[in-house]
Tab-separated table of C-alpha atoms in Angstrom:
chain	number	residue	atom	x	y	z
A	17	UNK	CA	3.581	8.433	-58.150
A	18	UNK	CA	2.843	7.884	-54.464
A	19	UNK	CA	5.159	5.924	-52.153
A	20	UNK	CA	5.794	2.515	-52.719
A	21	UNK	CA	4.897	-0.229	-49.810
A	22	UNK	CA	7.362	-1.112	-47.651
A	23	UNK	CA	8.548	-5.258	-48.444
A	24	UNK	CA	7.038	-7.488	-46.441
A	25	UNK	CA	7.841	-10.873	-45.891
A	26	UNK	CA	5.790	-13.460	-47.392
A	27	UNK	CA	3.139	-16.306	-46.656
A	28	UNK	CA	4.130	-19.353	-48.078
A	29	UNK	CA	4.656	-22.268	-45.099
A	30	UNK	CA	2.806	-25.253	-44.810
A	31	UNK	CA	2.611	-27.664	-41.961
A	32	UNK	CA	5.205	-29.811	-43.371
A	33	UNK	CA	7.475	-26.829	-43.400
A	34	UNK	CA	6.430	-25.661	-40.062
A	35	UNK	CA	7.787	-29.707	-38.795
A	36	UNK	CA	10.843	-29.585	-40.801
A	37	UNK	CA	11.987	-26.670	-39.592
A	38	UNK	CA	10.968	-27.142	-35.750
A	39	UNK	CA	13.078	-30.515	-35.737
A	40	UNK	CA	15.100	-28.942	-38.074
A	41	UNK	CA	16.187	-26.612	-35.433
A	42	UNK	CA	16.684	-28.523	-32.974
A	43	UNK	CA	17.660	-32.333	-34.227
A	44	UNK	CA	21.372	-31.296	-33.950
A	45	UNK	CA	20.934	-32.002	-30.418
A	46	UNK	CA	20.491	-35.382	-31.159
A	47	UNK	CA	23.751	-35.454	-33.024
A	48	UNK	CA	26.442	-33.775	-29.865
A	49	UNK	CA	26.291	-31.703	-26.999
A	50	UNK	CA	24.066	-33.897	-25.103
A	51	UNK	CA	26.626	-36.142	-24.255
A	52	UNK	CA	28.638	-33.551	-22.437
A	53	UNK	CA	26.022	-34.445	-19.855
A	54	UNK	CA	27.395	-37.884	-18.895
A	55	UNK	CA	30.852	-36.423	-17.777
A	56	UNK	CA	28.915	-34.440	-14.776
A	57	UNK	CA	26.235	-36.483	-14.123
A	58	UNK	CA	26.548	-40.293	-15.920
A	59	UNK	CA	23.698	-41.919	-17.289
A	60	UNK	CA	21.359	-42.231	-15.289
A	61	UNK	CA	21.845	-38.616	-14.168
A	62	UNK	CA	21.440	-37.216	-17.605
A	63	UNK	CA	18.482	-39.400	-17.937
A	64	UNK	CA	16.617	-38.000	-15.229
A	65	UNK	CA	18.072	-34.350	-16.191
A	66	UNK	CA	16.109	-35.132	-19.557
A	67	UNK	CA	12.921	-36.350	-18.009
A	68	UNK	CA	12.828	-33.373	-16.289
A	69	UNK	CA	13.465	-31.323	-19.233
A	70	UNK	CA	11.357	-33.227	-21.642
A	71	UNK	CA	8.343	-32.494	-19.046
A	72	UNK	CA	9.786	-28.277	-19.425
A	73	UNK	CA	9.288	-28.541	-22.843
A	74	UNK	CA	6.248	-30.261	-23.334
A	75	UNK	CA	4.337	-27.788	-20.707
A	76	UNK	CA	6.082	-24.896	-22.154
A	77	UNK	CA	5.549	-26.124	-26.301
A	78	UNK	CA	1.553	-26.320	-25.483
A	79	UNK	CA	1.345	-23.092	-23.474
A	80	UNK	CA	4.089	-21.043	-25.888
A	81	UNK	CA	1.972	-22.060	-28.883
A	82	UNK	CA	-1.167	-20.178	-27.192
A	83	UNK	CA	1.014	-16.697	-27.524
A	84	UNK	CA	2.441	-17.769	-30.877
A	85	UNK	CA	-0.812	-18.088	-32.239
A	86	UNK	CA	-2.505	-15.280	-30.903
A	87	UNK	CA	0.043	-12.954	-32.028
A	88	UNK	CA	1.916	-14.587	-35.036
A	89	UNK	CA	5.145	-11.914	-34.878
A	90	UNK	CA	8.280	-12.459	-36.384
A	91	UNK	CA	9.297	-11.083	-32.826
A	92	UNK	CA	8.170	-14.310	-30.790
A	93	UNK	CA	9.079	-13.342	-27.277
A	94	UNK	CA	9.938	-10.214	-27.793
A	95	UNK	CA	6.632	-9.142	-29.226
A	96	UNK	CA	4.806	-11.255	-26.638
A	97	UNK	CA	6.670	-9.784	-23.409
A	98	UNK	CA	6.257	-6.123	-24.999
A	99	UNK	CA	2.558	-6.240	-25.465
A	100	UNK	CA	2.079	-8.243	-21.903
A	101	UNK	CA	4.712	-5.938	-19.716
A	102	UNK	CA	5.771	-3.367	-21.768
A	103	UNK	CA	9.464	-1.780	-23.022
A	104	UNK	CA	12.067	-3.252	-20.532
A	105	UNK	CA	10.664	-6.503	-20.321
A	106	UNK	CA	10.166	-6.584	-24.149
A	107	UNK	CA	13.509	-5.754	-24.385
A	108	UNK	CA	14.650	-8.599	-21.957
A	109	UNK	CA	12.679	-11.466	-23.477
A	110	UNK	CA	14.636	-10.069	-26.942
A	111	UNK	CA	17.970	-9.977	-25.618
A	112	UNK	CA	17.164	-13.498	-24.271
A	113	UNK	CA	16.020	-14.506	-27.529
A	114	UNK	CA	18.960	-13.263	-29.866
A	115	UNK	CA	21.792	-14.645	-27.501
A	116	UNK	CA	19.405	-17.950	-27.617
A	117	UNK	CA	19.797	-18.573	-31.381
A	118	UNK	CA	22.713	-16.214	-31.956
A	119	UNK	CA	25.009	-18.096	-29.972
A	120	UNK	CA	23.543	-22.141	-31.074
A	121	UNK	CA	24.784	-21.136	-34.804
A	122	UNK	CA	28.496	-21.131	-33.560
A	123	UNK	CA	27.936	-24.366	-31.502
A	124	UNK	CA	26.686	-26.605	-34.298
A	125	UNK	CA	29.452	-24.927	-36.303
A	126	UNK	CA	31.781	-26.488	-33.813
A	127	UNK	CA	30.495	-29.778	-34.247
A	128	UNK	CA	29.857	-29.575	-38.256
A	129	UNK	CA	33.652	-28.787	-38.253
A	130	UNK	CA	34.170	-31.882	-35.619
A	131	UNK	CA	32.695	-34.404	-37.940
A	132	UNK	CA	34.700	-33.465	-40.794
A	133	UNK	CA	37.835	-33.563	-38.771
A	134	UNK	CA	36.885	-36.717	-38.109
A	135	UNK	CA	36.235	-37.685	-41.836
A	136	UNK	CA	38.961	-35.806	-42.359
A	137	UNK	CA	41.596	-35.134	-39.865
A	138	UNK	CA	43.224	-32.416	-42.122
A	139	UNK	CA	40.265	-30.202	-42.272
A	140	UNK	CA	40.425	-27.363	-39.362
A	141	UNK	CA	37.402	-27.427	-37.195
A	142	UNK	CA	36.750	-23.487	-37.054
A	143	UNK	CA	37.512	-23.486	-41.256
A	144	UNK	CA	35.115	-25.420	-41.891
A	145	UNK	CA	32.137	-23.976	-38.913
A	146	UNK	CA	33.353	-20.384	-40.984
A	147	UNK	CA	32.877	-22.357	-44.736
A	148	UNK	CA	29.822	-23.478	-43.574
A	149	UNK	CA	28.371	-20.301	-41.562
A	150	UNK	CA	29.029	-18.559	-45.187
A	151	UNK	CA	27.121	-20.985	-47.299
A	152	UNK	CA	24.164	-21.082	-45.652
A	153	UNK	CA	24.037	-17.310	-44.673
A	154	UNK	CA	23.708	-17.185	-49.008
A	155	UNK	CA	20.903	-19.864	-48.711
A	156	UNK	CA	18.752	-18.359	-46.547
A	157	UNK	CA	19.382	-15.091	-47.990
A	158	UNK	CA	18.060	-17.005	-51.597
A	159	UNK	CA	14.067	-16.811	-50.325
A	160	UNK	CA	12.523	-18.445	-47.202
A	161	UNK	CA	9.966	-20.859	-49.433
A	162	UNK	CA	13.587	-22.301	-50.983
A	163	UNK	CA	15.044	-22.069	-47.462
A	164	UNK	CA	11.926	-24.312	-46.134
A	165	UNK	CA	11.809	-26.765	-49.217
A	166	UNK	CA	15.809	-26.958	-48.346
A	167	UNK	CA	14.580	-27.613	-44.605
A	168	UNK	CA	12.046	-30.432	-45.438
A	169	UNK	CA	14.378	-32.072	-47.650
A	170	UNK	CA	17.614	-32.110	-44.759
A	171	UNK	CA	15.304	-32.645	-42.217
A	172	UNK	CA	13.752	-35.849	-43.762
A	173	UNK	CA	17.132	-37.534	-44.327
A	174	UNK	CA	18.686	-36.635	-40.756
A	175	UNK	CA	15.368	-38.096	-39.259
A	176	UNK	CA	16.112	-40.885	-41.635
A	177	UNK	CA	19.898	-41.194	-40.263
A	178	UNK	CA	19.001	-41.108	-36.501
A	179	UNK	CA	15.967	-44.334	-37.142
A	180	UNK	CA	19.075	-46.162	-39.161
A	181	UNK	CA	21.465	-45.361	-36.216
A	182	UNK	CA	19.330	-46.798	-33.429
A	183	UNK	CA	18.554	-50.474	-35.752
A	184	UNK	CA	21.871	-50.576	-36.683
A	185	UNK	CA	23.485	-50.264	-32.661
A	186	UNK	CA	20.402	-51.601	-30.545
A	187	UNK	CA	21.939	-55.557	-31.202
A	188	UNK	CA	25.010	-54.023	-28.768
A	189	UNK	CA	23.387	-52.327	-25.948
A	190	UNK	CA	24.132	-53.995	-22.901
A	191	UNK	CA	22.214	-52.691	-19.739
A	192	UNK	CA	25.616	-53.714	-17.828
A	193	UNK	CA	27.234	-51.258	-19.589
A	194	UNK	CA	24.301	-48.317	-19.175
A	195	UNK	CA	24.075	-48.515	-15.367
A	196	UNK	CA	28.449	-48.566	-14.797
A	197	UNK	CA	28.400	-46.401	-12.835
A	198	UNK	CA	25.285	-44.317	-13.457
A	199	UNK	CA	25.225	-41.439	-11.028
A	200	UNK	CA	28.741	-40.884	-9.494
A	201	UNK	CA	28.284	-37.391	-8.741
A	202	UNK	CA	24.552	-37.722	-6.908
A	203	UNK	CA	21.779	-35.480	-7.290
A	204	UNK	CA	23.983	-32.355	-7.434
A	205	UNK	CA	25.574	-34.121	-11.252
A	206	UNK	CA	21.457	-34.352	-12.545
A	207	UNK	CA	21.308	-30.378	-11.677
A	208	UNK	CA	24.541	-29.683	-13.729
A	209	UNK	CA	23.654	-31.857	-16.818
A	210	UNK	CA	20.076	-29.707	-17.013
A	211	UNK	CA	21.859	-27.282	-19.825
A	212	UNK	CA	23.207	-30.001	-21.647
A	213	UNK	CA	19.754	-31.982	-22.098
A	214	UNK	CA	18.172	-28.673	-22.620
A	215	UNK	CA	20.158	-28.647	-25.626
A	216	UNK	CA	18.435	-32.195	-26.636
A	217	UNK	CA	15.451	-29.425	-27.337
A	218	UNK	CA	16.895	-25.842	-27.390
A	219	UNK	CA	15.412	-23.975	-30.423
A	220	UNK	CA	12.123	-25.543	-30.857
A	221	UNK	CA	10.901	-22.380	-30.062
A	222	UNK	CA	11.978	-21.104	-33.404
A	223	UNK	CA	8.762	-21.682	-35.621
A	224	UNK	CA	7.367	-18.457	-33.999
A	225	UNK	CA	10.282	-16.295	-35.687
A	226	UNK	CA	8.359	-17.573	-39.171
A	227	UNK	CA	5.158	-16.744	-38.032
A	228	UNK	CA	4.365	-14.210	-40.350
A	229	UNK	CA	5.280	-16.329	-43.007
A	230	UNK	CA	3.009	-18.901	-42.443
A	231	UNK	CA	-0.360	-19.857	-44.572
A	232	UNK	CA	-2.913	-19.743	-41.695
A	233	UNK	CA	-0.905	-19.225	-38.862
A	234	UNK	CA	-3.656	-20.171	-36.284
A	235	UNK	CA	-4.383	-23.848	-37.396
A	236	UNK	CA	-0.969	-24.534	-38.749
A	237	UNK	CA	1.523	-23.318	-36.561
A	238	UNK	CA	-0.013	-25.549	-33.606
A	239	UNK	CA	0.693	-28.813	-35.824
A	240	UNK	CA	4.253	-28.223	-36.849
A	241	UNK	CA	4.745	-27.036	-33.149
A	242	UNK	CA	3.328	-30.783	-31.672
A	243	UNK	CA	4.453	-33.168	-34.540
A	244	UNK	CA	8.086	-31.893	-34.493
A	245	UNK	CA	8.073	-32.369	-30.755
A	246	UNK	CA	6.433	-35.573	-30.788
A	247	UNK	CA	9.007	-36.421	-33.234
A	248	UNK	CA	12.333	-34.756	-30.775
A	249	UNK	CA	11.252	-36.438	-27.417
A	250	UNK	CA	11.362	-40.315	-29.634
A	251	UNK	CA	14.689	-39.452	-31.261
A	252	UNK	CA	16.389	-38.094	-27.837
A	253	UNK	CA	15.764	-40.354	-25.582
A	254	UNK	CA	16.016	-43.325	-28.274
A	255	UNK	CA	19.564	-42.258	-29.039
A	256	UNK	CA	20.348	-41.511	-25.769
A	257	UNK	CA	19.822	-44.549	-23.873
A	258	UNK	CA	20.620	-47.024	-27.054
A	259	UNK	CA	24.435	-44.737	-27.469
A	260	UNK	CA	24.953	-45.309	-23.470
A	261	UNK	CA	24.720	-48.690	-23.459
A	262	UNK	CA	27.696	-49.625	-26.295
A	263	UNK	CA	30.324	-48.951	-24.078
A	264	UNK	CA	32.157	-47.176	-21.721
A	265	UNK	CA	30.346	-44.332	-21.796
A	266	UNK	CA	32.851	-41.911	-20.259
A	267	UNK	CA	34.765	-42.801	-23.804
A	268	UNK	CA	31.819	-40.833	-25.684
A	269	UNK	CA	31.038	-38.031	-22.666
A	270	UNK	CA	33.540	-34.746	-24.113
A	271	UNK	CA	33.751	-35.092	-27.552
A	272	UNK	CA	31.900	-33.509	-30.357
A	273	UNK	CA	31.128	-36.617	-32.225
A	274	UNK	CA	29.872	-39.139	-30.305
A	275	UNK	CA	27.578	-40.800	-32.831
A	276	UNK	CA	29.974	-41.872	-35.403
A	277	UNK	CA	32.408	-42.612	-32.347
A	278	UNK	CA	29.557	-44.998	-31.082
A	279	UNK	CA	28.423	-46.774	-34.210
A	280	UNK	CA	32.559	-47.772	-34.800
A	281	UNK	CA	32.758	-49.321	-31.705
A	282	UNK	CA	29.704	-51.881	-33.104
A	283	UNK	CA	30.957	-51.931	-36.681
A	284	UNK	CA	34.624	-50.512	-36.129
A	285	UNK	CA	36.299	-47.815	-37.301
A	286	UNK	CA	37.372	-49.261	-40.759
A	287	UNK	CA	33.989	-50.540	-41.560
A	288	UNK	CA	32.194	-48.625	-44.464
A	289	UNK	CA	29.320	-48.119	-42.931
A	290	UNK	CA	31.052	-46.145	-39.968
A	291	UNK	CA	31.983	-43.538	-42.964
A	292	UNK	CA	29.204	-43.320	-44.419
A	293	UNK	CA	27.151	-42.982	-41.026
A	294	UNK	CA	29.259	-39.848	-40.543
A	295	UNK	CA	28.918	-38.294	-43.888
A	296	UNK	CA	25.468	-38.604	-43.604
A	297	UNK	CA	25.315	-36.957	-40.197
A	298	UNK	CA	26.658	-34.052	-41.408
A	299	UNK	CA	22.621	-33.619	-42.584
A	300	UNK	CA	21.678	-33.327	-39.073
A	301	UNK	CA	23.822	-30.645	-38.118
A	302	UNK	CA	22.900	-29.115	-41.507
A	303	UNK	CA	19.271	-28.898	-40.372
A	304	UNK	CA	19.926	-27.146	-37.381
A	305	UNK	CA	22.748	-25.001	-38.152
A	306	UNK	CA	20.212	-23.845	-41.386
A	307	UNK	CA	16.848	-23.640	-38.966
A	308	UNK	CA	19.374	-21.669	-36.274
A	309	UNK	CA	20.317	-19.201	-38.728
A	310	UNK	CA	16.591	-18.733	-40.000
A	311	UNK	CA	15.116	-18.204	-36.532
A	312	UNK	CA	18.032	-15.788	-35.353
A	313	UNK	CA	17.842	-13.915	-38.805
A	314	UNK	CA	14.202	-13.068	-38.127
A	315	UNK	CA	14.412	-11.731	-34.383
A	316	UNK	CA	17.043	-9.699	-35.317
A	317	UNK	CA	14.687	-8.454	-38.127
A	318	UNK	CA	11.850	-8.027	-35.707
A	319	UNK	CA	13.972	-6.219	-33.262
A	320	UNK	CA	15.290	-3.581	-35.869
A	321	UNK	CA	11.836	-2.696	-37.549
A	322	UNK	CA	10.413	-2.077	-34.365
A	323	UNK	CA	13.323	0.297	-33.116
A	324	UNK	CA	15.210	-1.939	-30.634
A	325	UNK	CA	18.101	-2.798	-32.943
A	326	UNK	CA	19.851	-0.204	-36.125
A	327	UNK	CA	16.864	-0.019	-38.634
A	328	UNK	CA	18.843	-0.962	-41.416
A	329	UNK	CA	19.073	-4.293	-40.296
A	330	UNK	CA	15.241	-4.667	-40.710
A	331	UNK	CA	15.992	-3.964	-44.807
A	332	UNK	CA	14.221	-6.710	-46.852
A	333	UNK	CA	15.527	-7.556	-50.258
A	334	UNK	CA	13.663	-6.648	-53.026
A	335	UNK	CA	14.640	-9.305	-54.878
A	336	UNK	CA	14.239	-12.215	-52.457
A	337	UNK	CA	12.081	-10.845	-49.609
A	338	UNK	CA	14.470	-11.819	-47.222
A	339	UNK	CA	16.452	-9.611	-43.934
A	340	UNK	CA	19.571	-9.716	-45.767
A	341	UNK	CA	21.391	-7.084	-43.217
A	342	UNK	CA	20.031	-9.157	-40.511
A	343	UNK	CA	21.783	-12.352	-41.693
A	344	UNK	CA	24.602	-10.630	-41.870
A	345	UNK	CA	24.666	-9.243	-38.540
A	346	UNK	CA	24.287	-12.897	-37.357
A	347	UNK	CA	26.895	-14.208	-39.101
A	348	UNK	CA	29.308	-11.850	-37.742
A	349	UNK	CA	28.191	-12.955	-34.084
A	350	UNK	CA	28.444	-16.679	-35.397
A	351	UNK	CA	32.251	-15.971	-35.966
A	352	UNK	CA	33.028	-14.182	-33.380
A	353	UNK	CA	32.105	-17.137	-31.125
A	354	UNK	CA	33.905	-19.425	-33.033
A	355	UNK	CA	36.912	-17.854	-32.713
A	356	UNK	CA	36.575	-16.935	-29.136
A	357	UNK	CA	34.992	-19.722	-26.916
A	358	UNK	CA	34.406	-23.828	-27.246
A	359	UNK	CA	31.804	-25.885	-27.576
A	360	UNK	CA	30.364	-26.211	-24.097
A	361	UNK	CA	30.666	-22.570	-23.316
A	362	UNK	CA	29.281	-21.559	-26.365
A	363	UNK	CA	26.298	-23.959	-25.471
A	364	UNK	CA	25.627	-22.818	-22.413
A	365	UNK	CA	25.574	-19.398	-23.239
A	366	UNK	CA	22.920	-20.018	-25.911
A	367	UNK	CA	21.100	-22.285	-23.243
A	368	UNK	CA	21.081	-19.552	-21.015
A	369	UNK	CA	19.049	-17.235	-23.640
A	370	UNK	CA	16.405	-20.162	-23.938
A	371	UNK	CA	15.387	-20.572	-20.461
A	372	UNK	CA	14.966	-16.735	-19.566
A	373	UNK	CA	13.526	-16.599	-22.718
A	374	UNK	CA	10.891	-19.411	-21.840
A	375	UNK	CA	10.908	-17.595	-18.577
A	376	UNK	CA	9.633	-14.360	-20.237
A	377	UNK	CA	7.516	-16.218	-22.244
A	378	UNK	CA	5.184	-17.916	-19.523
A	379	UNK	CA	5.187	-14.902	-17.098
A	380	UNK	CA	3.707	-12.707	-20.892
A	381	UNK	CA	1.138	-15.271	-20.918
A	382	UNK	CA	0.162	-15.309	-17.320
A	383	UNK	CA	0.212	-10.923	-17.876
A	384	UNK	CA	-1.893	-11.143	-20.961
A	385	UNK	CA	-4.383	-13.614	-19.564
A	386	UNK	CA	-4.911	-11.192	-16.997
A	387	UNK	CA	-4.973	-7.854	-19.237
A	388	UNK	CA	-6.374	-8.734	-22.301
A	389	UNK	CA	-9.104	-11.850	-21.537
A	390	UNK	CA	-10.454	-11.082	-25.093
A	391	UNK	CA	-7.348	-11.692	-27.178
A	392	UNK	CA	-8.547	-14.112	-29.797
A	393	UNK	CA	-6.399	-17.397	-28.947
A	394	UNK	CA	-7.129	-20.356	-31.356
A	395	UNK	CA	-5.341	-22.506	-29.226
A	396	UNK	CA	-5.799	-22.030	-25.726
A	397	UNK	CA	-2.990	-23.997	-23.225
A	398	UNK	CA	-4.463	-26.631	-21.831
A	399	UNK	CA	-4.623	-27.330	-18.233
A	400	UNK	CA	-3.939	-23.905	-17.953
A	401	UNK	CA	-2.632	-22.311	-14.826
A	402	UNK	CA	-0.451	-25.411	-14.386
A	403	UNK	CA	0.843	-26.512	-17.956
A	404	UNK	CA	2.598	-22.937	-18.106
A	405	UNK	CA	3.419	-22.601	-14.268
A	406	UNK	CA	5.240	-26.404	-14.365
A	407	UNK	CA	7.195	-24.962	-17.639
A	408	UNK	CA	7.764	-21.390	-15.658
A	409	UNK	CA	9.080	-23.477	-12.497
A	410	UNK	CA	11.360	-25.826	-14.633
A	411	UNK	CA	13.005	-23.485	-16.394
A	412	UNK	CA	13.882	-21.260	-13.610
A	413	UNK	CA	15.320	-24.513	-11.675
A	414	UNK	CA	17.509	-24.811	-14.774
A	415	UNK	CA	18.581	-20.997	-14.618
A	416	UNK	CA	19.669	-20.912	-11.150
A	417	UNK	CA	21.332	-24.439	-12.098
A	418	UNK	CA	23.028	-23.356	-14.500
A	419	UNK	CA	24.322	-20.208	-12.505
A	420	UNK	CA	25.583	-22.416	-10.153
A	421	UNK	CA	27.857	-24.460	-12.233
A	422	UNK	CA	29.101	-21.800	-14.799
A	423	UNK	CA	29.362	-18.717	-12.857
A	424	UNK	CA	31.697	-17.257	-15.127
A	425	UNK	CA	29.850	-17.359	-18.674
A	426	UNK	CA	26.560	-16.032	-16.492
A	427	UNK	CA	28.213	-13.717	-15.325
A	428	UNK	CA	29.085	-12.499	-19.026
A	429	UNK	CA	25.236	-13.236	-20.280
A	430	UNK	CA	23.757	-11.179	-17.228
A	431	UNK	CA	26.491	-8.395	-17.367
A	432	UNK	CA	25.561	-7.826	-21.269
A	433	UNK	CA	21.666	-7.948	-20.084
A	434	UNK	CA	22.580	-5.027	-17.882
A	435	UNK	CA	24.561	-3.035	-19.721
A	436	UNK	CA	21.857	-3.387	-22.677
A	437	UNK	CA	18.978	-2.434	-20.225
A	438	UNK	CA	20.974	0.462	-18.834
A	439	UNK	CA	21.713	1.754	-22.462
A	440	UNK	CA	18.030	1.283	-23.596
A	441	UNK	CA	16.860	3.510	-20.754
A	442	UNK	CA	19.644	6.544	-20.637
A	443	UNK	CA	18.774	7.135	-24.440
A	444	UNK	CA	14.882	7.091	-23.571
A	445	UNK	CA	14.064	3.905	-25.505
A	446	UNK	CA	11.672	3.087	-22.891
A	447	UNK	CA	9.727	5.638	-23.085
A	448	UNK	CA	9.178	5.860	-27.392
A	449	UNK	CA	5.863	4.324	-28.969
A	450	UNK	CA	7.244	2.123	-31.382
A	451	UNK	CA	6.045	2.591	-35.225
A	452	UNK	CA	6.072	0.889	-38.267
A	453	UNK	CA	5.062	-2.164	-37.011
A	454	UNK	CA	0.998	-2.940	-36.614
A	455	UNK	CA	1.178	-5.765	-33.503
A	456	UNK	CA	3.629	-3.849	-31.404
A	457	UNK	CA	1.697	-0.508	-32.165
A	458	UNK	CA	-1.654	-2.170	-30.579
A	459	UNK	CA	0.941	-3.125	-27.371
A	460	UNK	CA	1.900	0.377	-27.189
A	461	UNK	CA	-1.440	1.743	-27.189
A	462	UNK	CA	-2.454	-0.532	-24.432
A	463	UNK	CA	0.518	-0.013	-22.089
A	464	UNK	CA	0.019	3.813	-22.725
A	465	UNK	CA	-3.644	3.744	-22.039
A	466	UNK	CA	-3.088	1.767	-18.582
């Protein structure tokens, strides 16, 4: 009998899976976080912070989805930055990428655990991010065309949540209250709220970890990539300005509920409805705490199989198709965090990830433009050299932003970057063809033949 195949994962998205899980991913943004960006900057601060950001994403989303398209790896930026500028920088965009997803698990934890506390102020916080971090590790371990059907259906009713939210509060927004105050730290407070409306977005990026599991990855990862952000950039800044203008909004600025905390001050807190509202948000941190553990699941997958993390975390199930060692491995990084950092710092940390990543990711499509001019792309960037040089030059304004205001927790993402790098070249790493995996074997040949 000769040797069996090796599993593979399977083809089974659709365009409507490729949406749910890119707002998915990222609609628990929507939900917290972003609100940590009034107490350094106030509203109109954070407002121009997300501007700014929203203009990043949209430049990066339409030049991003030329690599993801033309190279559909589970890897995303890690497979894009190897084939464009080999080993290291492979190994850079990964690192960037894991601590990106790895590390926005733990931080929707924190506020799934916030919004029961506030439903129920026995319930511990970090017991219920660890309750929750289990379940959904066994979910997504179950199959990824359950996982997605799961992701359509959670996705649907926390759109559905954050459209009731707005009708139900717009009757108390009062511009009076919105500009009190609306920029009392200057220019310098729109710099330091950048991470914190990057996080109104952060994870988008995710529909490229699935790309190998997608029917027709060329014509239908484009679509779920520019519905779900169509879809992000109405809900943010809908539910940002409408939430600002209730009341104080200092009162809503460092806590990890501030929807639920927002609709009570229009309905008050023993009103029904303010319940309710919060039960049901728990479906939009459910989304993204799901689509975070997806994504992260699959780089760490890609990573293994192609050498760069232990192999055996790039074991599929037999039975379900899925990295089951790899979800593990997340979930132990997921708890970790939890019981080691808050909210914010586990925010920016994961911020920090997305912007070198998106970094890596524009510079590996400048490199392969360059090198490989005949790479099949189905969906070339428009506009291109600017759409990706505007999302290069944004996101590097938000890196050495965020340096600048959290020197400590860069310090610990940059020292870890180091001590990887160092590691990956004493043991040689840089200098080994990697195998076993078709798209990354067609990178090595071209670096080697260069």
């Amino acid at each position: 009998m000769g040797k069996s195949a090796p599993e593979q994962l399977k083809r089974v998205l659709k365009p409507v899976h490729l949406w749910a899980i890119a707002v998915g991913l990222v609609i628990s943004g929507e939900y917290f976080g972003w609100n940590n960006g009034w107490a350094v900057s106030g509203t109109i601060g954070m407002l121009i912070a997300t501007v700014l950001v929203t203009i990043m994403y949209i430049t990066f989303i339409f030049s991003y989805t030329e690599l993801t398209t033309a190279i559909p790896h589970a890897g995303g930026a890690f497979a894009y930055a190897y084939r464009a500028m080999g080993p290291v920088m492979g190994l850079i965009a990964g690192y960037a990428t894991l601590v990106d997803f790895l590390f926005a698990t733990p931080a929707i934890g924190f506020a799934l655990g916030s919004y029961l506390h506030f439903l129920y102020p026995s319930m511990s916080v970090i017991q219920s991010a660890v309750v929750f971090n289990i379940i959904f590790i066994a979910i997504n371990i179950a199959g990824i065309k359950e996982s997605a059907a799961f992701s359509v259906l959670i996705t649907l009713l926390a759109v559905a949540e954050l459209l009731l939210f707005m009708s139900v509060v717009s009757p108390g927004f009062k511009m009076s209250n919105y500009m009190s105050n609306p920029m009392p730290f200057g220019w310098g407070g729109v710099f330091a709220a950048l991470p914190f409306a990057v996080w109104f977005y952060l994870a988008i990026e995710g529909v490229a970890m699935v790309a190998e599991e997608v029917k027709e990855p060329k014509r239908n990862i484009p679509k779920g990539y520019l519905y779900g952000l169509g879809t992000l950039i109405f809900l943010a800044l809908g539910v940002m300005i409408l939430t600002g203008g209730l009341t104080d909004w200092r009162k809503l600025s460092t806590i990890d509920y501030p929807l639920p905390a927002a609709i009570s001050v229009v309905l008050g807190k023993s009103n029904g409805l303010t319940k309710v509202f919060a039960s049901i948000g728990l479906f939009g941190l459910i989304a993204s705490f799901h689509g975070t553990i997806l994504a992260s699941s699959r780089q760490v997958y890609a990573m293994a199989r192609s050498g760069y993390l232990p192999r055996f975390l790039a074991q599929i199930s037999h039975r379900f198709k899925t990295p089951h060692w790899a979800l593990f491995a997340g979930g132990i990084i997921s708890f970790i965090a939890l019981f080691t950092g808050t909210t914010q710092q586990v925010i920016i940390i994961s911020v920090i990830g997305a912007v070198l990543m998106y970094m890596m990711s524009m510079l590996s499509l400048f490199a392969l433009r360059r090198k490989e001019p005949g790479l099949e792309r189905p969906f070339a960037s428009p506009f291109y050299p600017y759409f990706p040089a505007i999302a290069l030059l944004l996101s590097a304004l938000c890196l050495v932003a965020i340096i600048y205001f959290n020197p400590i927790l860069s310090l610990y993402f940059f020292g870890g970057l180091a001590v990887v790098v160092v590691l990956f070249i004493l043991v040689g790493k840089h200098k080994v063809r990697i195998t076993g995996d078709v798209l990354l074997e067609q990178a090595a040949v071209m670096i080697s033949s260069e």
